[in-house]
Short mmCIF file of C-alpha atoms in Angstrom, two decimals:
data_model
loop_
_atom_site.label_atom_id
_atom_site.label_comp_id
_atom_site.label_asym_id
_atom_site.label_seq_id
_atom_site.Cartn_x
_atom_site.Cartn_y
_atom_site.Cartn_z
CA UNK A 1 19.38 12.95 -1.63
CA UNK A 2 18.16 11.08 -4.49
CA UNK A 3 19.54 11.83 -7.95
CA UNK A 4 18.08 10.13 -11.49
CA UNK A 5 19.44 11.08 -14.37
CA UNK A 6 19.59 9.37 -18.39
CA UNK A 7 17.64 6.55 -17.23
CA UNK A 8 17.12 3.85 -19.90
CA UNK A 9 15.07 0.77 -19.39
CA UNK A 10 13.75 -1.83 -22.01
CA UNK A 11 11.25 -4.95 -21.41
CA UNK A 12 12.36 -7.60 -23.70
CA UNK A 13 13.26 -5.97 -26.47
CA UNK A 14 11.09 -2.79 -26.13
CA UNK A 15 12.56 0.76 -24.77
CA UNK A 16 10.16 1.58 -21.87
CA UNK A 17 11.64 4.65 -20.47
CA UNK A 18 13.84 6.89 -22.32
CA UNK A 19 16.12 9.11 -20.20
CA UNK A 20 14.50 9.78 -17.46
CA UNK A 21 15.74 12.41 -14.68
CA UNK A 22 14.49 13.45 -11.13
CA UNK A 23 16.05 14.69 -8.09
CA UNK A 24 14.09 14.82 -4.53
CA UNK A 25 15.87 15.88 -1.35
CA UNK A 26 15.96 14.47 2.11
CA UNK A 27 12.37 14.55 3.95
CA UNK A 28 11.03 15.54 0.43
CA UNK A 29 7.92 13.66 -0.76
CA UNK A 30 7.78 13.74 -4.87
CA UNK A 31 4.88 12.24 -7.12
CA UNK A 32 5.75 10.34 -10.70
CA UNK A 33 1.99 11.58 -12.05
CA UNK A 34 1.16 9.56 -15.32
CA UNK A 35 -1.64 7.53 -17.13
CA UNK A 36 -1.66 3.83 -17.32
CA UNK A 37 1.13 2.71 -19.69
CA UNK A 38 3.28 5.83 -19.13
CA UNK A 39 6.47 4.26 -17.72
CA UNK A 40 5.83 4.30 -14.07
CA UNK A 41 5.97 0.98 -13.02
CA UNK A 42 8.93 0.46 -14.80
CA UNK A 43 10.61 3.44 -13.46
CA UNK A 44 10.17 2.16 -10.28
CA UNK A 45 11.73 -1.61 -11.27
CA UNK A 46 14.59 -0.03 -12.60
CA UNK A 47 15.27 2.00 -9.10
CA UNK A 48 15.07 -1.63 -7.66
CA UNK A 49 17.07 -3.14 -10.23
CA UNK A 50 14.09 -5.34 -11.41
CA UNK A 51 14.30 -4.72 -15.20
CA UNK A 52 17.76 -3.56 -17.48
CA UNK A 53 18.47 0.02 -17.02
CA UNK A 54 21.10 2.50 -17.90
CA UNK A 55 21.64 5.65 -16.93
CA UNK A 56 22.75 7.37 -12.78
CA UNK A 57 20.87 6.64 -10.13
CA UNK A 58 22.27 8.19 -7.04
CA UNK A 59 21.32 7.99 -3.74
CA UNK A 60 23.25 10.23 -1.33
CA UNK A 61 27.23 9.41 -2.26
CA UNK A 62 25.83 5.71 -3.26
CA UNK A 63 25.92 4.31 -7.22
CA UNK A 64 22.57 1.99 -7.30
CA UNK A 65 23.52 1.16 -10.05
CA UNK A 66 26.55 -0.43 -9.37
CA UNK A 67 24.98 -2.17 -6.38
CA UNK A 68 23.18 -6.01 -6.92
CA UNK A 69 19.39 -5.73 -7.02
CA UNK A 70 19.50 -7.95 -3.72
CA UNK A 71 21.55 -5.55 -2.16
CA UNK A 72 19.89 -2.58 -2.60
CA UNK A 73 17.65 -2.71 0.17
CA UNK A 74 20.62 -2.53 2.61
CA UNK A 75 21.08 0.87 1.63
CA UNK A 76 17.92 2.11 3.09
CA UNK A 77 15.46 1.32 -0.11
CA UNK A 78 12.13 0.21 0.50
CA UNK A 79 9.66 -0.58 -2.39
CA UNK A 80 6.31 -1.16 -2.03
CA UNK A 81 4.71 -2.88 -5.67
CA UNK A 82 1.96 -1.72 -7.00
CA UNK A 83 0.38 -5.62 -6.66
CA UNK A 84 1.80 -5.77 -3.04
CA UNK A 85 3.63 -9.16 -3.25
CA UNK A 86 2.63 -10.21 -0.01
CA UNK A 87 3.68 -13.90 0.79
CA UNK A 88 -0.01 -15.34 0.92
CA UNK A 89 0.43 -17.69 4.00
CA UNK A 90 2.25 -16.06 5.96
CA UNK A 91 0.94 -13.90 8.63
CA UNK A 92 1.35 -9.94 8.55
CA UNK A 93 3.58 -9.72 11.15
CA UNK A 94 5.85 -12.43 9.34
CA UNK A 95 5.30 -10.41 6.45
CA UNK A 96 6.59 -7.03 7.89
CA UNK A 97 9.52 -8.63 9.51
CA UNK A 98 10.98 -10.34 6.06
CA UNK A 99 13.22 -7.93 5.32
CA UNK A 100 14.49 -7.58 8.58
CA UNK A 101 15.42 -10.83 8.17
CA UNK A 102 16.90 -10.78 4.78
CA UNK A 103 18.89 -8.23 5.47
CA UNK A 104 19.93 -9.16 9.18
CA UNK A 105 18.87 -6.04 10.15
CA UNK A 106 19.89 -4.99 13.68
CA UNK A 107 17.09 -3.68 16.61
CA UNK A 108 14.43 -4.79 13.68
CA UNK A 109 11.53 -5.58 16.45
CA UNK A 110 12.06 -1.68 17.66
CA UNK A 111 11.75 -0.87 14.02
CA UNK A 112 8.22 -3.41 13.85
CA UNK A 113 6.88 -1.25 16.84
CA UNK A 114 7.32 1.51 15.21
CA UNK A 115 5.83 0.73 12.39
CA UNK A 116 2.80 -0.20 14.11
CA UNK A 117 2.81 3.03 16.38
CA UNK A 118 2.01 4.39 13.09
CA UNK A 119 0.06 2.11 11.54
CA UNK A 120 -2.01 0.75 14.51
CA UNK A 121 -4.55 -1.22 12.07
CA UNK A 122 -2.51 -3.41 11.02
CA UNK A 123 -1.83 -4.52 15.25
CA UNK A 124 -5.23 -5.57 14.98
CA UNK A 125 -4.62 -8.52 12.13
CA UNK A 126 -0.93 -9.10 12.71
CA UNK A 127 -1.27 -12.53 13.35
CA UNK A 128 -3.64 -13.32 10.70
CA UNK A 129 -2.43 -14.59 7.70
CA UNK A 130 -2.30 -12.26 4.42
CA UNK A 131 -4.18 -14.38 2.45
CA UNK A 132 -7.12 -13.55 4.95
CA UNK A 133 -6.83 -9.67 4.70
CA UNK A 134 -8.87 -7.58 2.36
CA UNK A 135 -7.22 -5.67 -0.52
CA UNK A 136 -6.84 -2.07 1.55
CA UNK A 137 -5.68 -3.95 4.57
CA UNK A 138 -2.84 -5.29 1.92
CA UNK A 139 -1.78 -2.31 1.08
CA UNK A 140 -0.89 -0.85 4.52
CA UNK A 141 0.69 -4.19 5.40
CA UNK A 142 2.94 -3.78 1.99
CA UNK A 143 3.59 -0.24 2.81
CA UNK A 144 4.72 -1.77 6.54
CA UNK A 145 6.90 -4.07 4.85
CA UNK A 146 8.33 -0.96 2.89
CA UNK A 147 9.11 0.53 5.83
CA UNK A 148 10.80 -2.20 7.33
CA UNK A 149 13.65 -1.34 4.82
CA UNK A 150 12.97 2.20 3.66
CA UNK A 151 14.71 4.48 6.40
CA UNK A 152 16.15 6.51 3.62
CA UNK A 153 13.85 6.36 0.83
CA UNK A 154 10.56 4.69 -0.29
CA UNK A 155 9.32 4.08 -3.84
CA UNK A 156 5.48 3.84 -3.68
CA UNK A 157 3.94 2.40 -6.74
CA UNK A 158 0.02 3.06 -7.20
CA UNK A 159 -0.15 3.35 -3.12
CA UNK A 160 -4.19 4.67 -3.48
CA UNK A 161 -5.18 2.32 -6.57
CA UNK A 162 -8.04 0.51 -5.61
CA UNK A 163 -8.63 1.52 -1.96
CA UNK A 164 -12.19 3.18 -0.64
CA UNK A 165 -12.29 6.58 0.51
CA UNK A 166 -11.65 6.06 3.97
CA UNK A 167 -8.85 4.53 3.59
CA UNK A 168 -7.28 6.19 1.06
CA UNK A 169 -8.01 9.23 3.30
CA UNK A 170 -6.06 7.22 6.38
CA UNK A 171 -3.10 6.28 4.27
CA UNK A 172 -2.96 10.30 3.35
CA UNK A 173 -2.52 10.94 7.19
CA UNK A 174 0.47 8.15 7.43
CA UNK A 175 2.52 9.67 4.44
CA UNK A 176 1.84 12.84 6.16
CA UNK A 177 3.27 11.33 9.23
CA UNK A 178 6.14 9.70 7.34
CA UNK A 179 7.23 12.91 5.82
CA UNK A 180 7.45 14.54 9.45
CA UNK A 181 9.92 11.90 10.49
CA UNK A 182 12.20 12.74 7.31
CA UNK A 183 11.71 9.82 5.24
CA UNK A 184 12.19 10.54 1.52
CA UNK A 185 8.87 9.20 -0.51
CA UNK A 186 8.64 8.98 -4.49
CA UNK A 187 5.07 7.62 -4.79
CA UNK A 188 3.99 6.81 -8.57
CA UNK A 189 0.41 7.56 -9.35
CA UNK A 190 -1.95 8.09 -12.25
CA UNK A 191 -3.61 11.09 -10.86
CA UNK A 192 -3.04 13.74 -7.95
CA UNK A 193 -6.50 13.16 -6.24
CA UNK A 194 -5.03 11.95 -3.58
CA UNK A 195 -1.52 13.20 -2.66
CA UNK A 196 -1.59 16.66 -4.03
CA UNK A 197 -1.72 17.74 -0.66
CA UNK A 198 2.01 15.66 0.49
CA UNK A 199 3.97 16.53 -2.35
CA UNK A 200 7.23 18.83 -2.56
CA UNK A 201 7.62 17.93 -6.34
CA UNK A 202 6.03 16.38 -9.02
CA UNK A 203 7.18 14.79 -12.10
CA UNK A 204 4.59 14.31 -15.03
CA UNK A 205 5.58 11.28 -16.79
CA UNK A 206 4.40 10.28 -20.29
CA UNK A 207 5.48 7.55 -22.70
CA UNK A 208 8.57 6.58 -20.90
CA UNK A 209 9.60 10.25 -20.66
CA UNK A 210 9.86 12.83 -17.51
CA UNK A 211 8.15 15.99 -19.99
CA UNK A 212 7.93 18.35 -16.96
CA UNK A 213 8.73 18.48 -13.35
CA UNK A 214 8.31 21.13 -10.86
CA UNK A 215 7.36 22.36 -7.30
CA UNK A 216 4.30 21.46 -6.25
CA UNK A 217 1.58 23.96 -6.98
CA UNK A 218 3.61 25.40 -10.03
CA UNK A 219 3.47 24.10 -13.97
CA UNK A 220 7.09 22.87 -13.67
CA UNK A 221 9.28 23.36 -16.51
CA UNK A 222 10.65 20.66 -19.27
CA UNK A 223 12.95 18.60 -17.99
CA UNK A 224 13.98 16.82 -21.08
CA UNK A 225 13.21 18.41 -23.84
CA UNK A 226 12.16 16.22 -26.79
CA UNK A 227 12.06 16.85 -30.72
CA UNK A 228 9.20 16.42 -32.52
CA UNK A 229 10.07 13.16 -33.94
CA UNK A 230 10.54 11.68 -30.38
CA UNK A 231 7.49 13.14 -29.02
CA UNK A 232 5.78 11.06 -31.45
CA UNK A 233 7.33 7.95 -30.81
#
C-alpha cells in the first residue's frame, strides 16, 4: 500500500537521508526504530512534503511526490509531529476538526465521533482550549487530529516520547485498535519499548540510512547495502 524507495532529503545544504526504502501493506503497522539524529524526523517531513526530497514515494497507484505538500492530506495522509503543532487557543475539538475543514471533507462530524468512540479522553476536555491540556493529553488530541485525515495511512513521529506509563500504556491499546480497523500506521521511534508488541515490520534507521528492515520478531535483512566508505559518512 505504501511504497518508499531512493529517498533523498537535504536540510539546507546538508544530505539528511540518503536513499531510503520501505514498503508496508494495507492494515500493516511498521516502526522507523532509530536514535536521536538518525533521520527520522526528516523521513517523516519528506512523506509530507515538508523538506526537499527525491526519490518514489507511492501510496497505492498515487505519486506523492508529484502531489503539492497541501494536497497531500486529501489522499488519506495524516501526520501527527513529533512536537504536536496544536493551535494553542483553540479548543480540542476545533483542533480535531481543522482538517476537516481544510480539506472540505464530507460527513467529517461522523468521522469526529468516531474518533472520540476511540479516544473517549479526549470527550472529556474537548471544549477546553489546547493551551490548557497537559503534554500526554496533547498527544492524543494530535493523534485525533491525525486521524481526522489519515483513513489510509498515518505517519506517527515519536507518538510515546515523553508520556508516563499509563498513558503510554493507553495509547498502545488505541494503535491496537487502529490496526483492527485497517488503518496503515508508520510510527517513528527511538526505541521498541513500547510498540514492539503492534508492529508487522520494522525498519532500523541510522544516519539517514534504512540498514535493515524485517518482520517483526526476526533480524531483518539489509535493505540497502552500503560500502564502507558510506557507512562512515
Amino acid at each position: 500500500m505504501l511504497r518508499v524507495s531512493d529517498v533523498d532529503a537535504r536540510i539546507g545544504p546538508v544530505q539528511v537521508l540518503y536513499g531510503v526504502g520501505l514498503a508496508i501493506d494495507e492494515g500493516e503497522m511498521g516502526g522507523l526504530i532509530g536514535r536521536n539524529g538518525a533521520g527520522k524526523t526528516t523521513f517523516m517531513r519528506a512523506m509530507m512534503g515538508l523538506v526537499p526530497a527525491t526519490g518514489t514515494i507511492e501510496l497505492g497507484h498515487i505519486d506523492l511526490m508529484a502531489v503539492h505538500p497541501h494536497r497531500r492530506p486529501h489522499f488519506g495522509v495524516g501526520y501527527m509531529p513529533e512536537d504536536r503543532r496544536l493551535v494553542p487557543e483553540l479548543t480540542v475539538e476545533e483542533n480535531l476538526m481543522l482538517p476537516a475543514w481544510s480539506m472540505a471533507v464530507e460527513g467529517a462530524e461522523r468521522r469526529l465521533e468516531w474518533i472520540l468512540g476511540l479516544m473517549p479522553e479526549i470527550e472529556r476536555f474537548r471544549q477546553s482550549r489546547a493551551i490548557q491540556l497537559s503534554g500526554g493529553q496533547q498527544k492524543m488530541v494530535a493523534l485525533g487530529r491525525a486521524l481526522m485525515a489519515g483513513t489510509r495511512l498515518l505517519l506517527l513521529d515519536e507518538p510515546f516520547e515523553g508520556l508516563a506509563p499509563a498513558l503510554a500504556r493507553r495509547l498502545a491499546e488505541v494503535l491496537s485498535n487502529l490496526k483492527q480497523e485497517g488503518v496503515s500506521v508508520l510510527l517513528a521511534e527511538s526505541n521498541e519499548t513500547h510498540v514492539a508488541d503492534l508492529l508487522d515490520r520494522i525498519f532500523h534507521i541510522e544516519r539517514g540510512r534504512v540498514l535493515a528492515h524485517g518482520a517483526a520478531g526476526s533480524a531483518g535483512g539489509p535493505a540497502h547495502p552500503t560500502s564502507p566508505a558510506q557507512q562512515g559518512s
